[in-house]
Coordinates of C-alpha atoms in Angstrom, one line a residue:
M17 CA 14.6 -24.7 -14.5
D18 CA 14.8 -26.5 -11.2
P19 CA 12.0 -25.1 -8.9
L20 CA 14.4 -24.9 -6.0
A21 CA 16.9 -22.9 -8.1
F22 CA 14.1 -20.5 -9.1
F23 CA 13.7 -19.5 -5.4
V24 CA 17.2 -19.8 -4.2
E25 CA 19.4 -18.5 -7.0
P26 CA 18.4 -14.8 -6.8
F27 CA 19.2 -14.5 -3.1
A28 CA 22.8 -15.5 -3.7
Y29 CA 23.3 -11.8 -4.5
D30 CA 23.6 -9.2 -1.7
F31 CA 21.5 -6.6 -3.7
M32 CA 18.6 -9.1 -4.0
Q33 CA 18.7 -9.8 -0.3
R34 CA 18.5 -6.1 0.5
A35 CA 15.7 -5.7 -2.1
L36 CA 13.7 -8.5 -0.5
G37 CA 14.2 -7.1 3.0
M38 CA 13.1 -3.7 1.8
S39 CA 10.1 -5.1 -0.1
L40 CA 8.9 -7.1 2.9
L41 CA 9.2 -4.1 5.3
V42 CA 7.2 -1.9 2.9
A43 CA 4.7 -4.6 2.2
A44 CA 4.0 -5.2 5.9
V45 CA 3.5 -1.6 6.9
C46 CA 1.4 -0.7 3.8
A47 CA -0.8 -3.8 4.3
V48 CA -1.6 -2.9 7.9
L49 CA -2.4 0.7 7.0
S50 CA -4.4 -0.3 3.9
C51 CA -7.0 -2.1 6.1
Y52 CA -7.8 1.2 7.8
L53 CA -7.7 3.2 4.6
V54 CA -10.1 0.8 2.8
L55 CA -12.5 0.8 5.8
K56 CA -12.3 4.6 6.1
G57 CA -12.6 5.1 2.3
W58 CA -9.4 7.1 2.1
S59 CA -7.9 5.4 -1.0
L60 CA -7.6 8.8 -2.8
M61 CA -6.0 10.4 0.3
G62 CA -3.1 7.9 -0.1
D63 CA -2.9 8.9 -3.8
A64 CA -2.8 12.6 -2.9
I65 CA -0.1 12.4 -0.3
S66 CA 2.1 10.1 -2.4
H67 CA 2.1 12.6 -5.3
A68 CA 2.5 15.6 -3.0
V69 CA 5.8 14.4 -1.5
L70 CA 7.8 15.3 -4.7
P71 CA 8.4 19.0 -4.0
G72 CA 9.5 18.0 -0.5
I73 CA 12.0 15.6 -1.9
V74 CA 13.5 18.2 -4.2
I75 CA 13.6 20.9 -1.6
A76 CA 15.3 18.5 0.9
F77 CA 17.9 17.7 -1.8
V78 CA 18.6 21.4 -2.3
L79 CA 18.9 22.0 1.5
G80 CA 21.1 19.0 2.0
I81 CA 18.8 17.3 4.5
P82 CA 17.5 13.7 4.4
L83 CA 15.0 13.2 1.6
A84 CA 12.7 11.4 4.0
V85 CA 12.3 14.5 6.1
G86 CA 11.3 16.6 3.1
A87 CA 8.9 14.0 1.8
F88 CA 7.3 13.7 5.2
V89 CA 6.8 17.4 5.7
A90 CA 5.4 17.8 2.2
G91 CA 3.0 14.8 2.7
L92 CA 1.9 16.2 6.0
A93 CA 1.4 19.7 4.5
C94 CA -0.8 18.1 1.8
A95 CA -2.9 16.3 4.3
L96 CA -3.4 19.4 6.6
M97 CA -4.2 21.6 3.6
T98 CA -6.8 19.1 2.4
G99 CA -8.4 19.0 5.8
Y100 CA -8.4 22.8 6.1
L101 CA -10.0 23.4 2.7
K102 CA -12.5 20.6 3.3
Y103 CA -13.8 22.2 6.5
N104 CA -13.6 25.8 5.3
S105 CA -15.1 25.7 1.8
R106 CA -18.1 24.2 0.0
V107 CA -15.9 22.0 -2.1
K108 CA -16.1 18.2 -1.4
E109 CA -13.1 16.3 0.0
D110 CA -12.3 14.3 -3.2
T111 CA -12.3 17.5 -5.3
V112 CA -10.0 19.2 -2.8
M113 CA -7.6 16.3 -2.8
G114 CA -7.4 16.3 -6.5
I115 CA -6.6 20.0 -6.7
V116 CA -4.0 19.9 -3.8
F117 CA -2.1 16.8 -4.9
S118 CA -2.0 17.7 -8.6
G119 CA -0.9 21.2 -7.7
M120 CA 1.9 20.0 -5.4
F121 CA 3.0 17.3 -7.9
G122 CA 3.2 19.9 -10.7
F123 CA 5.2 22.2 -8.4
G124 CA 7.6 19.3 -7.7
L125 CA 8.1 18.6 -11.3
V126 CA 8.9 22.2 -12.0
L127 CA 11.4 22.3 -9.2
F128 CA 13.0 19.0 -10.3
T129 CA 13.6 20.3 -13.8
K130 CA 15.4 23.4 -12.4
V131 CA 17.7 21.6 -10.0
E132 CA 20.9 19.9 -11.0
T133 CA 20.9 16.4 -9.4
D134 CA 22.2 13.0 -10.0
Q135 CA 18.8 11.6 -8.9
H136 CA 16.8 10.0 -11.8
L137 CA 13.2 11.0 -11.9
N138 CA 12.2 7.5 -12.7
H139 CA 13.7 6.3 -9.4
I140 CA 11.6 8.8 -7.5
L141 CA 8.4 8.0 -9.4
F142 CA 8.7 4.2 -9.6
G143 CA 11.4 3.4 -7.0
N144 CA 14.7 1.6 -7.3
V145 CA 14.6 -1.2 -4.7
L146 CA 17.5 -3.0 -6.3
G147 CA 19.7 -0.1 -5.6
V148 CA 18.9 0.3 -1.8
T149 CA 21.8 0.3 0.6
T150 CA 22.1 -1.1 4.1
G151 CA 21.5 2.4 5.4
D152 CA 18.3 2.8 3.4
L153 CA 17.1 -0.5 4.8
L154 CA 17.8 0.6 8.3
E155 CA 16.1 3.9 7.8
T156 CA 13.0 2.2 6.4
A157 CA 13.0 -0.4 9.2
I158 CA 13.0 2.4 11.8
I159 CA 10.1 4.3 10.1
A160 CA 8.1 1.2 9.3
G161 CA 8.6 -0.2 12.8
G162 CA 7.6 3.0 14.5
T163 CA 4.5 3.3 12.4
L164 CA 3.5 -0.3 13.1
L165 CA 4.0 0.2 16.9
I166 CA 1.8 3.2 16.9
V167 CA -0.9 1.5 14.8
F168 CA -1.1 -1.5 17.0
A169 CA -1.0 0.6 20.2
K170 CA -4.1 2.5 19.0
R171 CA -5.6 -0.1 16.7
R172 CA -9.0 -0.2 18.5
D173 CA -9.4 3.5 18.6
L174 CA -8.4 3.8 15.0
L175 CA -10.8 1.0 14.0
L176 CA -13.7 2.7 15.7
Y177 CA -12.8 6.1 14.2
C178 CA -12.6 4.6 10.7
F179 CA -15.8 2.5 11.1
D180 CA -18.0 5.1 12.8
P181 CA -16.5 8.5 13.7
N182 CA -19.8 9.8 15.1
H183 CA -19.9 6.9 17.7
A184 CA -16.2 7.4 18.4
R185 CA -16.9 11.1 19.2
A186 CA -20.0 10.2 21.3
I187 CA -18.0 7.9 23.6
G188 CA -15.3 10.6 24.1
L189 CA -12.5 9.5 21.8
P190 CA -10.4 12.4 20.5
V191 CA -11.6 12.2 16.9
N192 CA -9.5 15.1 15.6
V193 CA -6.3 13.6 17.1
L194 CA -7.1 10.2 15.5
H195 CA -7.9 11.9 12.2
Y196 CA -4.6 13.8 12.0
G197 CA -2.7 10.9 13.6
L198 CA -3.9 8.6 10.8
L199 CA -2.8 11.2 8.3
I200 CA 0.7 11.4 9.9
L201 CA 0.9 7.6 9.9
L202 CA -0.1 7.5 6.2
S203 CA 2.6 10.1 5.4
L204 CA 5.2 8.1 7.3
T205 CA 4.2 4.9 5.4
I206 CA 4.5 6.6 2.1
V207 CA 7.9 8.0 3.0
S208 CA 9.1 4.5 4.0
S209 CA 8.0 3.2 0.7
I210 CA 9.5 5.7 -1.7
K211 CA 12.8 3.9 -2.3
A212 CA 11.1 0.6 -2.9
V213 CA 8.2 1.4 -5.2
G214 CA 8.3 5.2 -5.7
I215 CA 5.5 7.8 -5.3
I216 CA 3.4 6.3 -8.1
L217 CA 3.2 2.6 -7.3
V218 CA 2.9 3.0 -3.6
I219 CA -0.8 3.8 -3.9
A220 CA -1.4 0.2 -5.2
M221 CA 0.4 -1.2 -2.1
L222 CA -1.8 1.0 0.1
I223 CA -5.0 -0.3 -1.4
A224 CA -4.6 -3.8 -2.9
P225 CA -3.8 -5.8 0.3
G226 CA -6.6 -4.2 2.3
A227 CA -9.1 -4.5 -0.5
T228 CA -8.2 -8.1 -1.1
A229 CA -8.6 -9.0 2.6
Y230 CA -11.9 -7.0 2.8
I231 CA -13.4 -9.3 0.1
L232 CA -12.1 -12.4 1.9
T233 CA -13.3 -11.8 5.4
D234 CA -15.8 -9.9 7.6
R235 CA -13.6 -9.7 10.7
F236 CA -11.1 -6.9 11.0
E237 CA -8.5 -9.0 13.0
R238 CA -8.5 -11.6 10.2
M239 CA -8.4 -8.8 7.6
L240 CA -5.1 -7.6 9.0
V241 CA -3.6 -11.0 8.9
I242 CA -4.8 -11.7 5.4
A243 CA -3.6 -8.3 4.1
V244 CA -0.1 -8.8 5.5
A245 CA 0.1 -12.3 4.1
V246 CA -1.0 -11.1 0.7
A247 CA 1.4 -8.2 0.7
C248 CA 4.4 -10.1 1.9
G249 CA 3.7 -13.1 -0.4
S250 CA 3.4 -10.7 -3.3
A251 CA 6.6 -9.0 -2.3
V252 CA 8.5 -12.3 -2.4
L253 CA 7.0 -13.5 -5.6
G254 CA 7.2 -10.2 -7.4
T255 CA 10.9 -9.9 -6.4
L256 CA 11.6 -13.3 -7.7
V257 CA 9.8 -12.8 -11.0
S258 CA 11.5 -9.4 -11.6
F259 CA 14.9 -11.1 -11.2
H260 CA 14.1 -13.8 -13.8
I261 CA 12.4 -11.6 -16.4
D262 CA 14.7 -8.6 -15.8
G263 CA 11.8 -6.4 -15.0
A264 CA 11.0 -3.6 -12.6
T265 CA 10.7 -5.0 -9.1
G266 CA 8.1 -2.6 -7.8
A267 CA 5.9 -3.0 -10.8
C268 CA 6.1 -6.8 -10.6
I269 CA 5.1 -6.7 -6.9
V270 CA 2.1 -4.5 -7.7
L271 CA 1.1 -6.8 -10.6
V272 CA 1.1 -9.8 -8.3
Q273 CA -1.0 -7.9 -5.8
A274 CA -3.5 -7.0 -8.5
F275 CA -3.7 -10.6 -9.7
V276 CA -4.4 -11.8 -6.2
F277 CA -7.1 -9.1 -5.8
F278 CA -8.9 -10.2 -9.0
M279 CA -8.7 -13.9 -7.9
A280 CA -10.3 -12.9 -4.6
F281 CA -12.9 -10.8 -6.4
L282 CA -13.8 -13.8 -8.6
F283 CA -13.6 -16.7 -6.2
S284 CA -14.0 -15.4 -2.6
P285 CA -16.0 -17.9 -0.7
K286 CA -18.6 -15.3 0.6
H287 CA -18.3 -12.2 -1.6
G288 CA -16.8 -13.5 -4.8
L289 CA -18.4 -13.1 -8.2
W290 CA -18.3 -16.9 -8.6
P291 CA -17.9 -18.3 -5.0
L292 CA -15.9 -21.5 -4.9
Q293 CA -18.6 -23.2 -2.8
K294 CA -21.1 -22.7 -5.6
L295 CA -18.7 -23.9 -8.2
F296 CA -17.9 -27.1 -6.2
R297 CA -21.6 -27.5 -5.4
R298 CA -22.5 -27.3 -9.1
S299 CA -19.9 -29.8 -10.1
G300 CA -20.9 -32.1 -7.3
D301 CA -24.6 -31.8 -8.3
G302 CA -23.6 -32.5 -11.9
A303 CA -21.7 -35.7 -10.9
V304 CA -24.7 -36.9 -8.8
D305 CA -27.1 -36.3 -11.7
S306 CA -24.9 -38.2 -14.1
A307 CA -24.7 -41.1 -11.6
D308 CA -28.5 -41.1 -11.2
R309 CA -29.0 -41.2 -14.9
A310 CA -26.5 -44.0 -15.3
D311 CA -28.3 -46.0 -12.6
A312 CA -31.7 -45.4 -14.2
S313 CA -30.5 -46.6 -17.5

């Protein structure tokens, strides 16, 4: 196949153009937030909220209100419930999150089986980015854009809170506001991602870009840029691959992100298992030794 046709042919279709736009929006907002989640160690929190939105989606459908509203309320309820139980019981946070999100997810599944709907469960769990409408794209753009504006407006405060909450409290930052604000932003991000990758695969998009960038750099500003580049590049390549192999778009995007992460894990210049500098240095030393032996003979 002509390489140019590989990249151009899919986007001759309107549904592929909308799918790419949706994927890029979701990738960008997830990538930015993933840097804070990785730094804070909140990967499981994203998993918890993403599973917990299911009952909110079903209840919103029954009430005839936008699904995004129900998903956001359910996700926020999960986050608040987790925080309350953490501070008012002896149970550790990861245990609380496991109980809360599994309970809410189970409740959502029970509700879904009792409600007559034309929504397919697979589309909620794994997304249906190829079926998004222009209205869906606009809704996601508003949510993602608002989330990014808030994050960048408070990026320094959020960074200090994630890196050292005790120091943030000592210098007078409203730590509780930042804590629950970050949870709200996480809920909004998950809501904006549901139509693209569903409530299962969104956790990968909330972890992989930030984790990849964390391996590749020690500076947070550069980490943000790398995470967005990895996420958006994976969105484009995953969308293209899914078209040509007739596969699930969300799953292909996540697979590309996972591949990039493992490449970074293996060959990152500073923190990789086999840093590229060492590999090149070894090959260079081997060439020098061979030349020295040839000269000696």
